[in-house]
mmCIF file of C-alpha atoms and ligand atoms in Angstrom:
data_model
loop_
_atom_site.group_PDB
_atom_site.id
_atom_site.type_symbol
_atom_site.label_atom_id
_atom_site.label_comp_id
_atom_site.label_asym_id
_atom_site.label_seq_id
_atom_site.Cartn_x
_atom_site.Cartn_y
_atom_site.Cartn_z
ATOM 1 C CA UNK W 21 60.174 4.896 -64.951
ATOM 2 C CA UNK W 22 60.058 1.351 -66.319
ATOM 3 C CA UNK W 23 56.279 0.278 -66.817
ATOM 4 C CA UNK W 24 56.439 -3.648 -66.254
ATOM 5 C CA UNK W 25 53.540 -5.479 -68.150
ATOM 6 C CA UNK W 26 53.188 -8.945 -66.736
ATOM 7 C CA UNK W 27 51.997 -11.303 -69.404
ATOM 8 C CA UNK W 28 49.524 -13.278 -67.880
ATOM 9 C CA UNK W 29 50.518 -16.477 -70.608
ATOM 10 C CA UNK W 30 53.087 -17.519 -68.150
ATOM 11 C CA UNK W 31 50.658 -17.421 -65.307
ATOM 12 C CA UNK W 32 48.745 -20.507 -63.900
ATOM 13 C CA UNK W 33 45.673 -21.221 -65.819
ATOM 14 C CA UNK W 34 43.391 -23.034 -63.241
ATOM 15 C CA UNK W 35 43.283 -19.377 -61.472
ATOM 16 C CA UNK W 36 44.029 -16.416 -63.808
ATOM 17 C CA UNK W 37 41.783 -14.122 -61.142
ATOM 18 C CA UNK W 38 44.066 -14.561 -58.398
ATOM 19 C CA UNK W 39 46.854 -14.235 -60.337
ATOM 20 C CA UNK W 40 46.022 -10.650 -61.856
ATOM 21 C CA UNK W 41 45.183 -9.899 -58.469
ATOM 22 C CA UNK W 42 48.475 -10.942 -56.940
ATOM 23 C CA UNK W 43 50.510 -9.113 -60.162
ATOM 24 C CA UNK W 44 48.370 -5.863 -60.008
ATOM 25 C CA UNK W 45 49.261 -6.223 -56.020
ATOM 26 C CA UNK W 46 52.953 -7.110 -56.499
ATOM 27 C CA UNK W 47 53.204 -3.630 -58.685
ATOM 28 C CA UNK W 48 52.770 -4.003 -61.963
ATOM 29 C CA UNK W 49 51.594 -1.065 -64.194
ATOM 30 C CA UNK W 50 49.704 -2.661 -66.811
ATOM 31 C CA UNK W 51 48.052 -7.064 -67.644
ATOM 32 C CA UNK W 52 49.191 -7.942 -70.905
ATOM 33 C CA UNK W 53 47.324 -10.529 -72.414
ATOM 34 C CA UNK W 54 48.318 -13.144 -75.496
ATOM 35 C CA UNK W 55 45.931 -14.009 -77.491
ATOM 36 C CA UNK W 56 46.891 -16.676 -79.766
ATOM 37 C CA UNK W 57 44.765 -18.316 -82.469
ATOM 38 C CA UNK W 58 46.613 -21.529 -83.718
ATOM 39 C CA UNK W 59 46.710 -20.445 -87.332
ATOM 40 C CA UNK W 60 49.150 -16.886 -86.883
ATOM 41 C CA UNK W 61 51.217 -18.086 -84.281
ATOM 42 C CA UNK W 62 51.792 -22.185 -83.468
ATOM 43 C CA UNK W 63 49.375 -21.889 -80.214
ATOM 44 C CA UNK W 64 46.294 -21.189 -78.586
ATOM 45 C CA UNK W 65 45.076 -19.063 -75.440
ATOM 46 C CA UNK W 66 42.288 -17.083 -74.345
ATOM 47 C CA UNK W 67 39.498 -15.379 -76.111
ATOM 48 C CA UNK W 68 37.145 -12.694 -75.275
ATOM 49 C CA UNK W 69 35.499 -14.319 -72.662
ATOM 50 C CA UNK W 70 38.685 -15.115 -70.523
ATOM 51 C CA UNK W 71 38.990 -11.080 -71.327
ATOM 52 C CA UNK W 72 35.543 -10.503 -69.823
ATOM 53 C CA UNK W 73 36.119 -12.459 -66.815
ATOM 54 C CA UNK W 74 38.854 -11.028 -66.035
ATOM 55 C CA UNK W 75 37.758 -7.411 -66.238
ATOM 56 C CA UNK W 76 36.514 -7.369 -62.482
ATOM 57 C CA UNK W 77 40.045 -8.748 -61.013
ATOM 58 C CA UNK W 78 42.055 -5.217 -61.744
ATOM 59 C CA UNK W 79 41.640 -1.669 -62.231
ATOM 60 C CA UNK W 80 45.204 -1.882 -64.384
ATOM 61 C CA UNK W 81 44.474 -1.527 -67.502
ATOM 62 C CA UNK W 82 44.371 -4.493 -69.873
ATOM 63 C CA UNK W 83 47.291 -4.402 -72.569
ATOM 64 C CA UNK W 84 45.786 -7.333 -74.837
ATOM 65 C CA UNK W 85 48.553 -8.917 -77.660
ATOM 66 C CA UNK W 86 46.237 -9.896 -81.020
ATOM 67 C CA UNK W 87 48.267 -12.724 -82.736
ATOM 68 C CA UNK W 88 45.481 -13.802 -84.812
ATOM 69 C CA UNK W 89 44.751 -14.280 -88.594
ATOM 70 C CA UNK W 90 41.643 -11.907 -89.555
ATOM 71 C CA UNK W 91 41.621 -9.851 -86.232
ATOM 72 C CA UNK W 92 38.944 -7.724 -87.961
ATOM 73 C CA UNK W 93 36.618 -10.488 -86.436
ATOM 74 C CA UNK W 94 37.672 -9.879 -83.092
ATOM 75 C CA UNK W 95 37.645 -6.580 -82.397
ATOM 76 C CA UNK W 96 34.889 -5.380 -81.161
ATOM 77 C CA UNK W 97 34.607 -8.567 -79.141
ATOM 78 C CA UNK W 98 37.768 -7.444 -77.314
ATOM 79 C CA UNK W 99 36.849 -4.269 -77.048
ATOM 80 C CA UNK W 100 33.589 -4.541 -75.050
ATOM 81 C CA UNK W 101 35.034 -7.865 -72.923
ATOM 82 C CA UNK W 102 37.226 -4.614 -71.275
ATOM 83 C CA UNK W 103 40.671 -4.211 -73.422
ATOM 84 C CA UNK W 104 42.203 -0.895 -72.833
ATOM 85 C CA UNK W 105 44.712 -1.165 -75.407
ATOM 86 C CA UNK W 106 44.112 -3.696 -78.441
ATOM 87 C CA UNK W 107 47.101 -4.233 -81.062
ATOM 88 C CA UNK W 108 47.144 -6.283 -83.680
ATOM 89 C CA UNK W 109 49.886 -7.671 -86.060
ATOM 90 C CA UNK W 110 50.891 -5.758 -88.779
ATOM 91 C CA UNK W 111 51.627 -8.913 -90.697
ATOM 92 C CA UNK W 112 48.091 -9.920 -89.677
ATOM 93 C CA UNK W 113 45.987 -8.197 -91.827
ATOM 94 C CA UNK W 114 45.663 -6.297 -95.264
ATOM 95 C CA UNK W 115 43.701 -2.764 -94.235
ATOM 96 C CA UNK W 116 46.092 -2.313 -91.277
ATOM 97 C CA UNK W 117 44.773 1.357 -91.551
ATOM 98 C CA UNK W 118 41.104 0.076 -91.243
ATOM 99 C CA UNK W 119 41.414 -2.157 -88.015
ATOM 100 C CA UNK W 120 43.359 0.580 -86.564
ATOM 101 C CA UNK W 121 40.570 3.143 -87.418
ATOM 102 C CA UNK W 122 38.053 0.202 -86.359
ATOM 103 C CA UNK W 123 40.010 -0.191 -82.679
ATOM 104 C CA UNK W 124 39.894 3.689 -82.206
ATOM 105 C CA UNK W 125 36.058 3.721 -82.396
ATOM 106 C CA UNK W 126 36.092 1.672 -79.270
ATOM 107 C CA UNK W 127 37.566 4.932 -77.596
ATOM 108 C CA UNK W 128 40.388 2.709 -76.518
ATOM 109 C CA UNK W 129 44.095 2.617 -77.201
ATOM 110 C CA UNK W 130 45.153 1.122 -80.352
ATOM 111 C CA UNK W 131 48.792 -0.357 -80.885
ATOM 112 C CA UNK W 132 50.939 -2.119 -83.479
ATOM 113 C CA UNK W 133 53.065 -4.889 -83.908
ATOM 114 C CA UNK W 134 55.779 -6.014 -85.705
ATOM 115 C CA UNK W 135 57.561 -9.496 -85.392
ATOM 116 C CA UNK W 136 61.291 -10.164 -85.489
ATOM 117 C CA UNK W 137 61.725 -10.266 -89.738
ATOM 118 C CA UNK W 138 59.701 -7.110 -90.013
ATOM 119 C CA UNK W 139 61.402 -3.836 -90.952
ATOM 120 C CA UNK W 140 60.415 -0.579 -88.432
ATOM 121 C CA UNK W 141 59.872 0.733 -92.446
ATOM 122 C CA UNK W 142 56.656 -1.082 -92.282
ATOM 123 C CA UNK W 143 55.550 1.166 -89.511
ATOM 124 C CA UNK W 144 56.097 4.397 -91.445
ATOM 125 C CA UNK W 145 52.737 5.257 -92.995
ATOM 126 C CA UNK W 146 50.824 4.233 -90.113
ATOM 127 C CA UNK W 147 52.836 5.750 -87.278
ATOM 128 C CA UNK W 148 50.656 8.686 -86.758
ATOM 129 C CA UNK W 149 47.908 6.963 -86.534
ATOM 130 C CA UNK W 150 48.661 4.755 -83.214
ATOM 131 C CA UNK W 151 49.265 4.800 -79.808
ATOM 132 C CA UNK W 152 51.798 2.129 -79.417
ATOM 133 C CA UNK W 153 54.390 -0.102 -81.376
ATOM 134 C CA UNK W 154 55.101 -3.200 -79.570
ATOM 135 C CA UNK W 155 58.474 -4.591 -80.912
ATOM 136 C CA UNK W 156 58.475 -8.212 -80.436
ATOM 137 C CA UNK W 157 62.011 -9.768 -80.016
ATOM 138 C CA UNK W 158 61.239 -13.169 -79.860
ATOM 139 C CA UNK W 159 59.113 -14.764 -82.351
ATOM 140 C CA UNK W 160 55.287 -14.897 -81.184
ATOM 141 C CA UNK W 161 53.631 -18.058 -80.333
ATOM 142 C CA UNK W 162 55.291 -18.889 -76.583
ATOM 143 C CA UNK W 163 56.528 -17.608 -73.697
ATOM 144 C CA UNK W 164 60.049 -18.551 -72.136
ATOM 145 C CA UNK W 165 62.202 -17.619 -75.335
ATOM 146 C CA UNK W 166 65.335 -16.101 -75.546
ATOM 147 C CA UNK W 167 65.346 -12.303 -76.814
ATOM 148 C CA UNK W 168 66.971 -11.720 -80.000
ATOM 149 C CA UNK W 169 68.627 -8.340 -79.375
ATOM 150 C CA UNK W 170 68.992 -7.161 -83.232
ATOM 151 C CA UNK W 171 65.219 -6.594 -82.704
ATOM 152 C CA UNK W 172 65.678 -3.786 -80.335
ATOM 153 C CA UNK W 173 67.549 -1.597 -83.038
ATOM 154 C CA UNK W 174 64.520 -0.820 -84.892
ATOM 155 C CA UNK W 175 63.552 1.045 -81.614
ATOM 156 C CA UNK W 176 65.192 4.375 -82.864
ATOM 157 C CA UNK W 177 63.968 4.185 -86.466
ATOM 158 C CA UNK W 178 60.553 4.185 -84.598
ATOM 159 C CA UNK W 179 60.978 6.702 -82.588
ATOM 160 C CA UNK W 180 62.395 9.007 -85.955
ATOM 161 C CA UNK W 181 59.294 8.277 -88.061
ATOM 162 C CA UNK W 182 57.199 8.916 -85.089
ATOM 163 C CA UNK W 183 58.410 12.224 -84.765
ATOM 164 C CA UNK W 184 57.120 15.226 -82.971
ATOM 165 C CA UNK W 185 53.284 14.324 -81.985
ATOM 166 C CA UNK W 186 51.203 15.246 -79.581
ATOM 167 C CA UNK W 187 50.370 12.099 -77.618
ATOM 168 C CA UNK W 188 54.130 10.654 -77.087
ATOM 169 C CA UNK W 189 53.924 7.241 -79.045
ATOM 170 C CA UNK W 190 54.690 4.792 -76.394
ATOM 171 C CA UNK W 191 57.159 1.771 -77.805
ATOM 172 C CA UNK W 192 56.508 -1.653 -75.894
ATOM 173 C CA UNK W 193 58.969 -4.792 -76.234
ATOM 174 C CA UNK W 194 57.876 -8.427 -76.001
ATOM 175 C CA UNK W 195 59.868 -11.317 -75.599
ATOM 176 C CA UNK W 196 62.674 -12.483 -73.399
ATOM 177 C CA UNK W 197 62.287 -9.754 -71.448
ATOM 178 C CA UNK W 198 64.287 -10.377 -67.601
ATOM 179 C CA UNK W 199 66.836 -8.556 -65.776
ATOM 180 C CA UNK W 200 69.409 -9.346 -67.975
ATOM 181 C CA UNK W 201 68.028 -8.163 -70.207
ATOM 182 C CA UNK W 202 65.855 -5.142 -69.945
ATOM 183 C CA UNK W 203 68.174 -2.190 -69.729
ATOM 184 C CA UNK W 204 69.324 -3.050 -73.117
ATOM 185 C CA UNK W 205 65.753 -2.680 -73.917
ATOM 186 C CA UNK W 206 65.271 0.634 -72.197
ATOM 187 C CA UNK W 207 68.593 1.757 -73.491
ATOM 188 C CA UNK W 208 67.171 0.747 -76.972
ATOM 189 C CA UNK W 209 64.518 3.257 -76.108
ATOM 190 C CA UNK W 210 61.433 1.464 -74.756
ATOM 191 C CA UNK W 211 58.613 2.310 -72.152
ATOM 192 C CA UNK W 212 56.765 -0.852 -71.536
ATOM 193 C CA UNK W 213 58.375 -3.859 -71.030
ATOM 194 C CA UNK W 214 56.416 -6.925 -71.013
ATOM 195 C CA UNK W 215 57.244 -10.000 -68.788
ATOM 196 C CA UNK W 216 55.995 -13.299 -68.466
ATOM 197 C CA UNK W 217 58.841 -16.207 -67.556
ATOM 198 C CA UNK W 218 60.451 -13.510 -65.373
ATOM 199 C CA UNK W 219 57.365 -12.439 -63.267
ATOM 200 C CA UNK W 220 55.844 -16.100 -63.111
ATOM 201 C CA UNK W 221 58.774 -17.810 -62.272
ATOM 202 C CA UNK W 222 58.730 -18.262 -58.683
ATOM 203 C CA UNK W 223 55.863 -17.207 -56.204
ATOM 204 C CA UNK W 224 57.237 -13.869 -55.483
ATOM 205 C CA UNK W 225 55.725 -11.735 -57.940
ATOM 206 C CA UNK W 226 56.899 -8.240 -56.074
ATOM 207 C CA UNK W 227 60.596 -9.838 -55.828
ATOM 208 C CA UNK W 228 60.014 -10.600 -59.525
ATOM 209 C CA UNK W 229 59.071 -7.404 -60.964
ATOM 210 C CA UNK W 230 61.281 -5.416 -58.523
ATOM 211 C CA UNK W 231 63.901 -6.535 -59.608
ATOM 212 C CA UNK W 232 63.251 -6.244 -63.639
ATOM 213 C CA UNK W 233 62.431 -2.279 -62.387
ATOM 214 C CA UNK W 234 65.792 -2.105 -60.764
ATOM 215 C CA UNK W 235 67.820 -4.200 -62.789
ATOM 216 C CA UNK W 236 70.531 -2.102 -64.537
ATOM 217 C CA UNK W 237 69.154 1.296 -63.754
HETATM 218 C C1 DX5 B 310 55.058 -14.274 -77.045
HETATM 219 C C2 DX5 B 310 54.128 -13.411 -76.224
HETATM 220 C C3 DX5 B 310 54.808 -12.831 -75.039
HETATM 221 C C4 DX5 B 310 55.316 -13.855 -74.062
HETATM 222 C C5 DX5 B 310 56.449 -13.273 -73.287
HETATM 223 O O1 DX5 B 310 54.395 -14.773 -78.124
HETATM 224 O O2 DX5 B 310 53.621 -12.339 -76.985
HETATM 225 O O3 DX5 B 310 54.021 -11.839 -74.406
HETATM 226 O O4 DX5 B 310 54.340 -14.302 -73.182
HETATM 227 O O5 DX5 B 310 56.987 -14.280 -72.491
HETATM 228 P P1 DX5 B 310 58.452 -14.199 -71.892
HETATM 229 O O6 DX5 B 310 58.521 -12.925 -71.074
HETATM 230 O O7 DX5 B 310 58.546 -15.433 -71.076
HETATM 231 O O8 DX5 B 310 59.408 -14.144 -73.048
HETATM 232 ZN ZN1 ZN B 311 52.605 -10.529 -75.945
#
């Protein structure tokens, strides 16, 4: 089953409340949320606060998308504004092994990511230590892009260093994700898909993610 993340950067800003309502009510299975510092990626969103305020509008939990520089600082701020799952960058930070430890002792999900010119190889060494990889296939910083498919082959190699565990590592992809393309992202060998032009684009958010769950299946 398709998990469909709606990413809330593609949603209108003068009522973000009513619109996780109406996405948690249209079906979606997790709230992904960008947060974007102006110094990582070429753009700025939402900080903890927007998090916090949030919290109250869903009982989905809330998938939140670090692209900041120094997300050390953030953490914990994330954390107790009501993140469920925090990932950060691996081209963000130095002590990748030390912000994942750091998001863990929040008793919350911690995830990964890696944008389009990073090698799955990065991932190897820290694999075992996270919950989820989100793949990005677009280059971070705005929604609306097309997906670069060549990003979905390090999907496998992912899945191969990630080997036998427990906990299944769940593999997320971000980035010109619609219904033309997300069963080449599921065939790739994702679980979460997250959405933003294609669930925002028109007001018929059940339409909207219906048909990215059907599409191709
Ligand atoms: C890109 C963000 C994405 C983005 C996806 O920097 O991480 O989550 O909002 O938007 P679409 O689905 O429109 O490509
Ligand atoms: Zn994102």
């Amino acid at each position: 089953m398709r998990m469909i993340a709606p990413s809330i950067l593609s949603a209108d800003f003068s009522r973000l409340g009513e619109e996780v309502r109406a996405v948690d009510k249209a079906g979606a299975d997790l709230i992904h949320v960008d947060v974007m510092d102006g110094h990582f990626v070429p753009n700025l969103t939402i900080g903890p606060a927007v998090v916090k305020a949030l919290r109250p509008h869903s009982k989905l939990l809330f998938d939140v998308h670090l692209m900041i520089s120094e997300p050390e600082s953030y953490i914990d701020d994330f954390a107790e504004a009501g993140a469920d799952i925090l990932t950060v960058h691996q081209e963000s930070g130095v002590h990748l092994h030390r912000l994942i430890q750091m998001i863990k002792s929040h008793n919350i999900k911690a995830g990964v990511s890696i944008n389009p010119a990073t090698p799955a190889l990065m991932l190897e060494d820290i694999i075992s230590e996270v919950d989820l990889v989100l793949v990005m296939t677009v280059n971070p910083g705005f929604g609306g892009q097309a997906m670069i498919p060549a990003a979905l082959n390090k999907i496998a190699r992912i899945r191969e260093f990630a080997g036998e565990r427990e906990k299944p590592l769940l593999i997320e992809v971000d980035g010109g994700i619609k219904a033309e393309t997300i069963a080449a992202a599921e065939a790739a060998g994702a679980d979460i898909f997250v959405a933003g032009s294609a669930v925002f684009r028109s007001n018929d958010y059940e339409a909207n993610i219906q048909a990215l769950k059907k599409a191709g299946a």
